[in-house]
CSV table of C-alpha atoms and ligand atoms in Angstrom, one decimal:
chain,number,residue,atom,x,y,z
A,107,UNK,CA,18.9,-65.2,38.1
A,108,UNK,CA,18.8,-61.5,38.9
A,109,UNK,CA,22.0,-59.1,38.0
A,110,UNK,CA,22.3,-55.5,39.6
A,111,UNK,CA,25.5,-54.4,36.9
A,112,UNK,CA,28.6,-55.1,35.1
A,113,UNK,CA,31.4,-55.0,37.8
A,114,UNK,CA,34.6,-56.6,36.8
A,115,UNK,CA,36.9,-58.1,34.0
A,116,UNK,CA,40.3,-60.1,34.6
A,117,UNK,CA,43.1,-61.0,32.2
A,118,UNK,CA,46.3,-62.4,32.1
A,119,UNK,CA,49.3,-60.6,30.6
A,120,UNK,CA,53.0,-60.9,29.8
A,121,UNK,CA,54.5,-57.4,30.2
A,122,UNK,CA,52.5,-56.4,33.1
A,123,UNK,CA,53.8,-53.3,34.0
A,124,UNK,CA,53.1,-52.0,30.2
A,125,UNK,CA,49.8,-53.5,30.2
A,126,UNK,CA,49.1,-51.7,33.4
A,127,UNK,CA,51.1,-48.3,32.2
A,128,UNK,CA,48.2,-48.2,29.0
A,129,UNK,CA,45.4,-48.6,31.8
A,130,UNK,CA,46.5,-45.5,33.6
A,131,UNK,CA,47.1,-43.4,30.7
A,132,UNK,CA,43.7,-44.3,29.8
A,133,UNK,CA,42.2,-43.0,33.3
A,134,UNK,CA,42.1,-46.2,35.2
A,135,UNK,CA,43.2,-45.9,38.8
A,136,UNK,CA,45.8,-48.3,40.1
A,137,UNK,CA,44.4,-49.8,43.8
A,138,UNK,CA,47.2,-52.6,44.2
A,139,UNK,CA,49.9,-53.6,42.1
A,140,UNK,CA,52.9,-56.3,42.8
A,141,UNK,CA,55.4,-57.9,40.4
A,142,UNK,CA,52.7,-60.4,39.0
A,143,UNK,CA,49.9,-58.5,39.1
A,144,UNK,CA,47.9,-55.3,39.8
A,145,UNK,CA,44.2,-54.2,40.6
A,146,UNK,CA,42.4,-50.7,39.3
A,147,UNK,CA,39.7,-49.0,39.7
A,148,UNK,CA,37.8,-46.2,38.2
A,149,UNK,CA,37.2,-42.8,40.1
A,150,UNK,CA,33.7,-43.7,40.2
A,151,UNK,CA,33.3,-45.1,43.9
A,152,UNK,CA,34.0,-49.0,42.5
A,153,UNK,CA,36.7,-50.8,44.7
A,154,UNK,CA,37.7,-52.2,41.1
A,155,UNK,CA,37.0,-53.1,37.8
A,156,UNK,CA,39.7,-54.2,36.3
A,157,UNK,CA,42.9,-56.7,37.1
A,158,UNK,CA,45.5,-59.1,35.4
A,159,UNK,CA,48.1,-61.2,36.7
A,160,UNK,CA,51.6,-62.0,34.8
A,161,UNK,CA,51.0,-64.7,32.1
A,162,UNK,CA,50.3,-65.5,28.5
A,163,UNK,CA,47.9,-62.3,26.8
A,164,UNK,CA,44.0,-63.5,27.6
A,165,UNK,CA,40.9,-62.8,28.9
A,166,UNK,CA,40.4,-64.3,32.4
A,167,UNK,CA,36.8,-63.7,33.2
A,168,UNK,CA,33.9,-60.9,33.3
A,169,UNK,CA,32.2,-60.1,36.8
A,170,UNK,CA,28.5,-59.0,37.3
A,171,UNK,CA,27.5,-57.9,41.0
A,172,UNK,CA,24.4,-59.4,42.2
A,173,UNK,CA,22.1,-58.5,44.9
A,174,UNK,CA,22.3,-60.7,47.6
A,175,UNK,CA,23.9,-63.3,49.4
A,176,UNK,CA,21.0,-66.1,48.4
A,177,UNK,CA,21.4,-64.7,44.4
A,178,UNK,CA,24.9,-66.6,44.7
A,179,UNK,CA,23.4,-69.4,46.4
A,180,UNK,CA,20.2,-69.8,44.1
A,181,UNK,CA,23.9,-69.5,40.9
A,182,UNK,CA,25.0,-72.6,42.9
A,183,UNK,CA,21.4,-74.7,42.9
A,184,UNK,CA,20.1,-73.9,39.7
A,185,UNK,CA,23.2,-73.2,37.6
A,186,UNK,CA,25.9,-75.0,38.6
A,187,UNK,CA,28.4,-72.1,40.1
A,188,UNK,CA,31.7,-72.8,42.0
A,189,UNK,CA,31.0,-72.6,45.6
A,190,UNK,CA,31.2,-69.1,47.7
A,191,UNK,CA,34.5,-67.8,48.1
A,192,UNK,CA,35.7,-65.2,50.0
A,193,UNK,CA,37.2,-62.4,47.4
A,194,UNK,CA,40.6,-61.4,47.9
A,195,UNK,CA,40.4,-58.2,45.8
A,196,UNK,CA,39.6,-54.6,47.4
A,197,UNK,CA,36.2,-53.9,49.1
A,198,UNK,CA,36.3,-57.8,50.2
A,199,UNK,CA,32.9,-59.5,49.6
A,200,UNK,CA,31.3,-62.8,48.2
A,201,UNK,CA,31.6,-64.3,45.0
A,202,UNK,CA,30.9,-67.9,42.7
A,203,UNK,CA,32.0,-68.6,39.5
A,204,UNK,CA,29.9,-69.9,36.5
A,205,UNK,CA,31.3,-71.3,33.1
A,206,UNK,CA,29.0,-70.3,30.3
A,207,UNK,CA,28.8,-73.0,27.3
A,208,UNK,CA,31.7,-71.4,25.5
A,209,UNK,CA,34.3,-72.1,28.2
A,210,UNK,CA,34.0,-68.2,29.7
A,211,UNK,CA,34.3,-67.6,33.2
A,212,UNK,CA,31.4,-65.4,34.8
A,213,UNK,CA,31.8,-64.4,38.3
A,214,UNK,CA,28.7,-63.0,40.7
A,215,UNK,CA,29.8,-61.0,43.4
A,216,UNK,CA,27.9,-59.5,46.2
A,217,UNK,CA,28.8,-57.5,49.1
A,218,UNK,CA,32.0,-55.9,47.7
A,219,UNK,CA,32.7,-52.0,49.7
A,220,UNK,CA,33.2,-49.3,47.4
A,221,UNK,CA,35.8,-46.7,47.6
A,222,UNK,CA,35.5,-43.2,47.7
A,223,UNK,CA,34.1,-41.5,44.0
A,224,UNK,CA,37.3,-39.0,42.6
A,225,UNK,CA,36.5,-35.2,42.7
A,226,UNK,CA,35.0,-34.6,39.0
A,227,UNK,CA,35.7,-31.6,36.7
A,228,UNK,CA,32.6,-28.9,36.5
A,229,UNK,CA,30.3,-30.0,34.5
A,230,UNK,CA,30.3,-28.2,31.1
A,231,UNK,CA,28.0,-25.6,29.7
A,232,UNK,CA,27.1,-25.2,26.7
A,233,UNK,CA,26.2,-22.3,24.6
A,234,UNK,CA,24.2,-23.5,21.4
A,235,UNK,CA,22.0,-21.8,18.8
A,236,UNK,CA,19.0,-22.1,20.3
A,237,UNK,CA,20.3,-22.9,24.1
A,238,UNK,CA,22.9,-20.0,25.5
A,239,UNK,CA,23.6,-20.7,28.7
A,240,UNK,CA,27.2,-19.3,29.5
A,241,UNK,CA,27.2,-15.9,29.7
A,242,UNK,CA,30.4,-13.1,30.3
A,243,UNK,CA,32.3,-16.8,31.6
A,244,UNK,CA,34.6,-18.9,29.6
A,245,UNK,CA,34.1,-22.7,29.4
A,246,UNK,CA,36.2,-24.3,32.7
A,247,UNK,CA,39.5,-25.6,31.4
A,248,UNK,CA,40.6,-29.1,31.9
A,249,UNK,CA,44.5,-30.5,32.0
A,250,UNK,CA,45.0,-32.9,29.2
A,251,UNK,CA,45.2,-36.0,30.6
A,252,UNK,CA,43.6,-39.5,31.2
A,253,UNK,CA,39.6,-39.6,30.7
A,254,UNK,CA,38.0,-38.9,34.8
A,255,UNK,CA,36.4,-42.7,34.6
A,256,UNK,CA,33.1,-43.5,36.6
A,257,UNK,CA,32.5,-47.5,35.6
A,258,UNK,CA,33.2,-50.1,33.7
A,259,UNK,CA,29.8,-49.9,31.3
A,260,UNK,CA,29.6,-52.7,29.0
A,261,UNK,CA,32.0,-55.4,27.1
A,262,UNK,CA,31.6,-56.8,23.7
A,263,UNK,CA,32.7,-61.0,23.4
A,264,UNK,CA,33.8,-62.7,20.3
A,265,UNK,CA,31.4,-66.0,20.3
A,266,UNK,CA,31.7,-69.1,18.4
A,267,UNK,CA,27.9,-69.8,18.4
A,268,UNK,CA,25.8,-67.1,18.6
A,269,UNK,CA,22.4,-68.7,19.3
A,270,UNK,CA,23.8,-70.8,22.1
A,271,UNK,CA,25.9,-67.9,23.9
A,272,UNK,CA,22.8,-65.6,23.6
A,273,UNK,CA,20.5,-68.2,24.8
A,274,UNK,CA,22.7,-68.3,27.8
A,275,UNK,CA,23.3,-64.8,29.0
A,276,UNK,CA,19.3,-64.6,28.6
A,277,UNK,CA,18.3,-67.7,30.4
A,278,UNK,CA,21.1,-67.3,33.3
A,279,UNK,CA,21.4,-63.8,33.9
A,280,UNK,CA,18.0,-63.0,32.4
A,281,UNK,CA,19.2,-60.7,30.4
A,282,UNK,CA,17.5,-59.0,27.6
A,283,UNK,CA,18.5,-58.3,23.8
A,284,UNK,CA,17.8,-55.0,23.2
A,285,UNK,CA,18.8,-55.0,19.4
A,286,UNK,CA,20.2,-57.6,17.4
A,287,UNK,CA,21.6,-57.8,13.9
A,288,UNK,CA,20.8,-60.8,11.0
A,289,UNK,CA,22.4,-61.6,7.9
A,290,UNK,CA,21.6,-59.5,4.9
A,291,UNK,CA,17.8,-60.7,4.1
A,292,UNK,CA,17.6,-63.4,6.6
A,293,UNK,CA,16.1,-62.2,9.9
A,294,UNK,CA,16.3,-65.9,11.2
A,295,UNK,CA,19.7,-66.1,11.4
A,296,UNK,CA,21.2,-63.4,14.4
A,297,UNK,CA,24.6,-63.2,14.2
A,298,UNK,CA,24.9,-59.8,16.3
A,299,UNK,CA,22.8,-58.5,19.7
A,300,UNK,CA,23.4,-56.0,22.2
A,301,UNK,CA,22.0,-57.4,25.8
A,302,UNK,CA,21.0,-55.2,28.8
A,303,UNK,CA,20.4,-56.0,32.5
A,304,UNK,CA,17.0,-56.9,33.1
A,305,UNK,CA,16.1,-54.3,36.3
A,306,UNK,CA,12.1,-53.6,35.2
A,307,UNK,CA,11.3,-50.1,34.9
A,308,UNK,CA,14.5,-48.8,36.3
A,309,UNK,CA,16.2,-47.3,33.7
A,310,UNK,CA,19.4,-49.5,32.4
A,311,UNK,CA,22.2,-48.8,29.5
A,312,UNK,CA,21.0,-49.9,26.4
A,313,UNK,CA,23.3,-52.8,26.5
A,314,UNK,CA,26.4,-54.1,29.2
A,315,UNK,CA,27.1,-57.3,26.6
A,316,UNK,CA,27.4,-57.2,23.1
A,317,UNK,CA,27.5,-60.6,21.3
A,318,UNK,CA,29.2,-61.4,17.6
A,319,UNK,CA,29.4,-64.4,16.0
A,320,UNK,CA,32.6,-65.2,15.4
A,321,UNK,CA,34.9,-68.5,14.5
A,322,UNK,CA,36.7,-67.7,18.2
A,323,UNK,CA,35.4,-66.8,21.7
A,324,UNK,CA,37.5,-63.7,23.0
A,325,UNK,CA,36.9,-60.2,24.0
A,326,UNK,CA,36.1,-58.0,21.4
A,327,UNK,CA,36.6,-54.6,24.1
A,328,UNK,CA,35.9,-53.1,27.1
A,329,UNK,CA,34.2,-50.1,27.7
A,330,UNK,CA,34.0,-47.3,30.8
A,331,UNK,CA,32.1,-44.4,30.8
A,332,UNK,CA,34.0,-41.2,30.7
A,333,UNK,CA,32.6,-37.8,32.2
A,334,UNK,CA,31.7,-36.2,28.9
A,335,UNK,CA,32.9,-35.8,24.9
A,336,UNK,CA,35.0,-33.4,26.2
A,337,UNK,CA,37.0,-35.7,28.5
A,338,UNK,CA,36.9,-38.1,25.5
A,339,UNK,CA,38.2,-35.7,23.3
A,340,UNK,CA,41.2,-34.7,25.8
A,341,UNK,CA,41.8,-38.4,26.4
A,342,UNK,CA,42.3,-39.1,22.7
A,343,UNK,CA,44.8,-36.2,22.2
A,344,UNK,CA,46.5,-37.1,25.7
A,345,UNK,CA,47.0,-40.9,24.6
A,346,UNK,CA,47.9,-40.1,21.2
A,347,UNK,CA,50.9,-37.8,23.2
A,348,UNK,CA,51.7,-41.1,25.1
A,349,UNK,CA,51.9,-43.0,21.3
A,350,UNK,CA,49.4,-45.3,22.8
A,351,UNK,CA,48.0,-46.7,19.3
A,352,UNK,CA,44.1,-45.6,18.3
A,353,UNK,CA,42.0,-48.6,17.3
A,354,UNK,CA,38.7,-46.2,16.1
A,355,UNK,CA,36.6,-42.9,17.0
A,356,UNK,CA,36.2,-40.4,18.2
A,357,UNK,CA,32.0,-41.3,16.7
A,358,UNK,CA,28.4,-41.9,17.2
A,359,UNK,CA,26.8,-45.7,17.2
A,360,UNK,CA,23.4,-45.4,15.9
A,361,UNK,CA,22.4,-48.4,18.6
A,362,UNK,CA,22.8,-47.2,22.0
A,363,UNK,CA,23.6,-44.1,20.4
A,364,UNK,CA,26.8,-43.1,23.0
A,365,UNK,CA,29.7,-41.7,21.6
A,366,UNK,CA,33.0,-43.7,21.1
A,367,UNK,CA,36.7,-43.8,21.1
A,368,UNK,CA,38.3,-46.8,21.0
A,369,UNK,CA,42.3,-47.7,21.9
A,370,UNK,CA,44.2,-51.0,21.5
A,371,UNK,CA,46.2,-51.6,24.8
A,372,UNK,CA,49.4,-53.5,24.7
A,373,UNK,CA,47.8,-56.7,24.4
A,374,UNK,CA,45.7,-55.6,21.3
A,375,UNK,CA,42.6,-55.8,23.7
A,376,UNK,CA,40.4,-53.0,22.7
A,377,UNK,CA,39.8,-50.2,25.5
A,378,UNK,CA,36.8,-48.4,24.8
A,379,UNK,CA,35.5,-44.7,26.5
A,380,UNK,CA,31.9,-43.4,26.0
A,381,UNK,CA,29.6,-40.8,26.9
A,382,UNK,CA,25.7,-40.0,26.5
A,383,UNK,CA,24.4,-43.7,26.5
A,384,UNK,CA,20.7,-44.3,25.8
A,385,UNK,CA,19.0,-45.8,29.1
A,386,UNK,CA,16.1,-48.4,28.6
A,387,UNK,CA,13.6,-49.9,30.9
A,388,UNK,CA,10.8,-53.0,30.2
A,389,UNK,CA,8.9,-50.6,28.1
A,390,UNK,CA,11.7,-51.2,25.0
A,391,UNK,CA,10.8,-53.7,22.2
A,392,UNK,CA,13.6,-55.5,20.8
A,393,UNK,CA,14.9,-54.0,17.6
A,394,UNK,CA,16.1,-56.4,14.8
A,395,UNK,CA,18.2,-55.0,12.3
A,396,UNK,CA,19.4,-55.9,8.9
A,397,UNK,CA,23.1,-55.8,9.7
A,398,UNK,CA,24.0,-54.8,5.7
A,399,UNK,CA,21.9,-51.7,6.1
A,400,UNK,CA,23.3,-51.4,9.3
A,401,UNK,CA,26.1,-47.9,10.2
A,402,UNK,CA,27.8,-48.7,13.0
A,403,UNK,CA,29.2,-45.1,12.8
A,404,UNK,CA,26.7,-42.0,12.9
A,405,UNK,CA,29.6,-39.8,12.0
A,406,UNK,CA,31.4,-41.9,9.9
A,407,UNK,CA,29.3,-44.8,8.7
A,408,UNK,CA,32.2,-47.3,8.5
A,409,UNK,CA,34.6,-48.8,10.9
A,410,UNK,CA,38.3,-49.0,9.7
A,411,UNK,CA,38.9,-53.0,9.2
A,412,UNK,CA,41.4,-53.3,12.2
A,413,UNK,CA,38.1,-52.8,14.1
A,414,UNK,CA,37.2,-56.4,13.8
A,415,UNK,CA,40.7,-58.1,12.5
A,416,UNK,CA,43.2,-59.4,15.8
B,530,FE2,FE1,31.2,-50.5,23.1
């Protein structure tokens, strides 16, 4: 069951407004809003990314687009997805809905019309040692403000069995671990993997789901990619100005290698920007990792414990 990308993620929460307040100061665009619920987008050309509709905090459902019509009908035969619905959302188009073995909801949607991309800033130039290539012109200046966003990239889930969920996201979406993580000294037993989108030798991020073992199945965060580590950098000043509450980053992962910043929003879901993400194609073997030898932080080595704590 072919995927083309990552498209959407939907929650429920009770202060919506707030909720929805966070999203824009953290570069979301809002596309609809009412009362009980609103729509955003990035300014990346997507008609939207991200919704959630008045109601106890939780995580609703993640959304991959597919490539055709018969990709949601072949959901339907082979793995048991809700029949076609029309979507109600921006940019219209098809979608089913498929409940993976933990209870999550994963939609396919096809045919959904993007919006127009936002204007970017220029992009920057940078003098280095051994690379100078600004010269007699300062580096453009950018208002501080929220990050210029261009899609939602990847999402990390909190899964009560590893093995099973892994097994899942492989067999029905074909998707591919890229690295994984095992106990300390026991390379049998995964409890960590990063999973791209299988598209052959087009070149893919190094991961759109990231899987932990965990004793509950939630969303760990959410993740968009911002313009560059300068828009990352003005977003964290600009949301620390808007007392919006810093979860970890600004750092490096070693796996996937993009760089980080990472926000709790009002419903402690963590809202993640990064930049500079390693691509892969078929021609990557799986890399399987000690996770006690592992640093999750190229800059910092160790994330602070609220990282992984509710
Ligand atoms: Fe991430």
């Amino acid at each position: 069951m072919p995927i083309r990308s990552l498209h959407h993620v939907s929650f429920t929460a009770p202060d919506i407004e707030k909720t929805r307040q966070f999203a824009e100061d953290f570069g979301l665009l809002t596309v609809e809003k009412s009362d009980d619920h609103f729509v955003m987008q990035t300014g990346g050309g997507d008609a939207w990314c991200y919704k959630a509709e008045r109601g106890e905090r939780g995580f609703s459902a993640l959304g991959f687009l597919v490539d055709s019509k018969s990709d949601l009908e072949e959901a339907i035969e082979k793995h048991g997805a809700s029949e076609i619905r029309e979507l109600d959302t921006p940019g219209g188009g098809l979608g089913v809905t498929l409940t993976n073995p933990e209870g999550l909801k994963v939609d396919l949607v096809y045919g959904i019309e993007g919006d127009t991309p936002q204007e970017v800033h220029p992009e920057l130039r940078l003098n280095t040692p051994a690379l100078r290539t600004r010269f007699a012109e300062p580096q453009s200046t950018r208002p501080l403000g929220p990050a210029n966003l261009y899609r939602l990239g990847h999402l990390g889930l909190y899964v009560k069995d590893y093995k099973t969920s892994a097994e899942w996201f492989e067999k029905t979406l074909g998707m591919i671990v890229s690295d994984s993580m095992h106990v300390p000294h026991n390379p049998e037993q995964t409890v960590v993997a990063f999973l791209r989108i299988d598209r052959g030798e087009e070149w893919v991020d190094h991961h759109s789901v990231f899987l932990a073992q965990s004793d509950k199945t939630d969303l760990h965060h959410i993740s968009f990619e911002a313009q560059d580590f300068e828009a990352q950098a003005r977003a964290h000043r600009w949301l620390l100005s808007r007392e919006w509450e810093p979860n970890w980053g600004i750092g490096r992962h070693p796996l996937g290698c993009h760089v980080f910043d990472v926000w709790f929003d009002p419903d402690r879901y963590r809202f993640e920007t990064f930049t500079d993400t390693d691509l892969l194609n078929s021609g990557h073997k799986t890399g399987h990792h000690d996770i006690s030898t592992h640093e999750m932080d190229a800059w910092s080595s160790k994330p602070p414990e609220s990282y992984f704590a509710d």
